[in-house]
CSV table of C-alpha atoms in Angstrom, one decimal:
chain,number,residue,atom,x,y,z
A,1,MET,CA,-33.8,200.5,-5.7
A,2,ARG,CA,-32.5,198.0,-8.4
A,3,LYS,CA,-31.6,200.9,-10.7
A,4,ILE,CA,-29.6,202.7,-8.1
A,5,THR,CA,-27.7,199.5,-7.1
A,6,LEU,CA,-27.0,198.8,-10.8
A,7,LEU,CA,-25.9,202.4,-11.3
A,8,LEU,CA,-23.5,202.2,-8.3
A,9,VAL,CA,-22.1,198.9,-9.4
A,10,THR,CA,-21.6,200.2,-12.9
A,11,CYS,CA,-19.8,203.3,-11.6
A,12,VAL,CA,-17.5,201.3,-9.4
A,13,LEU,CA,-16.6,198.9,-12.2
A,14,LEU,CA,-16.1,201.8,-14.6
A,15,ARG,CA,-13.9,203.5,-12.0
A,16,ILE,CA,-11.8,200.3,-11.6
A,17,ALA,CA,-11.5,199.8,-15.3
A,18,THR,CA,-10.3,203.3,-16.0
A,19,ALA,CA,-8.0,203.6,-13.0
A,20,GLU,CA,-4.3,203.8,-13.7
A,21,ALA,CA,-2.6,200.4,-13.3
A,22,PRO,CA,0.2,200.5,-10.6
A,23,GLN,CA,3.7,200.4,-12.1
A,24,GLN,CA,5.7,197.3,-11.4
A,25,PRO,CA,8.7,198.2,-9.4
A,26,MET,CA,11.0,195.6,-11.2
A,27,ARG,CA,10.4,197.2,-14.6
A,28,ASP,CA,11.6,200.6,-15.8
A,29,GLY,CA,9.2,202.6,-17.9
A,30,GLY,CA,6.8,199.7,-18.3
A,31,GLY,CA,9.2,198.0,-20.8
A,32,ASP,CA,10.4,194.4,-20.7
A,33,ARG,CA,13.9,195.2,-19.4
A,34,LEU,CA,14.6,194.7,-15.8
A,35,ASN,CA,15.5,197.7,-13.7
A,36,PRO,CA,19.4,197.9,-13.8
A,37,GLU,CA,19.6,197.8,-10.0
A,38,ILE,CA,17.4,194.7,-9.8
A,39,LYS,CA,19.4,193.1,-12.5
A,40,ARG,CA,22.6,193.8,-10.6
A,41,LEU,CA,21.1,192.3,-7.5
A,42,HIS,CA,20.0,189.2,-9.3
A,43,GLU,CA,23.5,188.8,-10.8
A,44,GLN,CA,25.1,189.3,-7.3
A,45,ILE,CA,22.8,186.6,-5.8
A,46,TYR,CA,23.7,184.2,-8.6
A,47,ARG,CA,27.5,184.8,-8.1
A,48,ASP,CA,27.1,184.3,-4.4
A,49,GLN,CA,25.2,181.0,-4.9
A,50,ALA,CA,27.8,179.8,-7.4
A,51,LYS,CA,30.6,180.7,-5.0
A,52,LYS,CA,28.9,178.8,-2.2
A,53,ARG,CA,28.4,175.8,-4.5
A,54,LEU,CA,32.0,175.8,-5.6
A,55,ASP,CA,33.2,176.1,-2.0
A,56,SER,CA,31.0,173.2,-1.0
A,57,LEU,CA,32.3,171.1,-3.9
A,58,LYS,CA,35.9,171.9,-2.9
A,59,SER,CA,35.4,170.8,0.7
A,60,ASP,CA,33.5,167.7,-0.3
A,61,THR,CA,36.2,166.6,-2.8
A,62,GLU,CA,38.9,167.2,-0.1
A,63,ARG,CA,36.9,165.1,2.3
A,64,LEU,CA,36.4,162.5,-0.4
A,65,ALA,CA,40.2,162.4,-1.1
A,66,GLN,CA,40.9,162.1,2.6
A,67,LEU,CA,38.5,159.2,3.1
A,68,SER,CA,39.8,157.3,0.0
A,69,GLN,CA,43.4,157.6,1.3
A,70,GLU,CA,42.2,156.3,4.7
A,71,LEU,CA,40.4,153.4,3.1
A,72,LYS,CA,43.5,152.6,1.0
A,73,ARG,CA,45.7,152.5,4.1
A,74,SER,CA,43.1,150.3,5.9
A,75,VAL,CA,42.9,147.9,3.0
A,76,ASP,CA,46.6,147.8,2.5
A,77,GLY,CA,47.1,146.8,6.1
A,78,VAL,CA,44.7,143.9,6.0
A,79,ASN,CA,45.9,140.3,6.1
A,80,PRO,CA,44.8,138.5,2.8
A,81,ASP,CA,43.3,135.7,4.8
A,82,ALA,CA,41.3,137.9,7.1
A,83,MET,CA,37.9,139.5,6.5
A,84,LEU,CA,37.5,143.2,6.2
A,85,SER,CA,36.4,145.0,9.3
A,86,VAL,CA,33.1,146.8,9.7
A,87,GLU,CA,34.9,150.1,9.9
A,88,VAL,CA,36.4,149.6,6.4
A,89,ILE,CA,33.0,148.8,5.0
A,90,LYS,CA,31.4,151.8,6.6
A,91,LYS,CA,34.2,154.0,5.2
A,92,ALA,CA,33.6,152.6,1.7
A,93,ASP,CA,29.8,153.4,2.1
A,94,GLU,CA,30.6,156.9,3.3
A,95,ILE,CA,32.8,157.4,0.3
A,96,ALA,CA,30.1,156.2,-2.1
A,97,LYS,CA,27.5,158.5,-0.5
A,98,LEU,CA,29.8,161.5,-0.6
A,99,ALA,CA,30.8,160.7,-4.2
A,100,LYS,CA,27.1,160.7,-5.2
A,101,GLN,CA,26.5,164.0,-3.5
A,102,VAL,CA,29.5,165.5,-5.3
A,103,SER,CA,28.3,164.2,-8.6
A,104,GLU,CA,24.8,165.7,-8.1
A,105,LYS,CA,26.3,169.0,-7.0
A,106,MET,CA,28.4,169.1,-10.2
A,107,LYS,CA,25.3,168.4,-12.3
A,108,GLY,CA,23.6,171.3,-10.5
A,109,GLN,CA,20.9,169.3,-8.8
């Protein structure tokens, strides 16, 4: 019984070892080059992501410019003897957070 089991296991292992390996769909001809269609799709995805990132940067910088103009108007209208309002401080904090986000996006993080 042991010999039959050992023979069957050997046959299965031999069959697996000699079986043809499946071709990888992303490769053409088993070489190292990417299939041209897959490469084109990767490039398209990269371009789309870059465009979304740039659009996001544009809208964030527009918002940043708007907030800084509002802050300037608010500070210009304050009496030198008065304290700054909570609204002005919140706007400055929002500007700082948005500026940090823009900086991180520009660095690609």
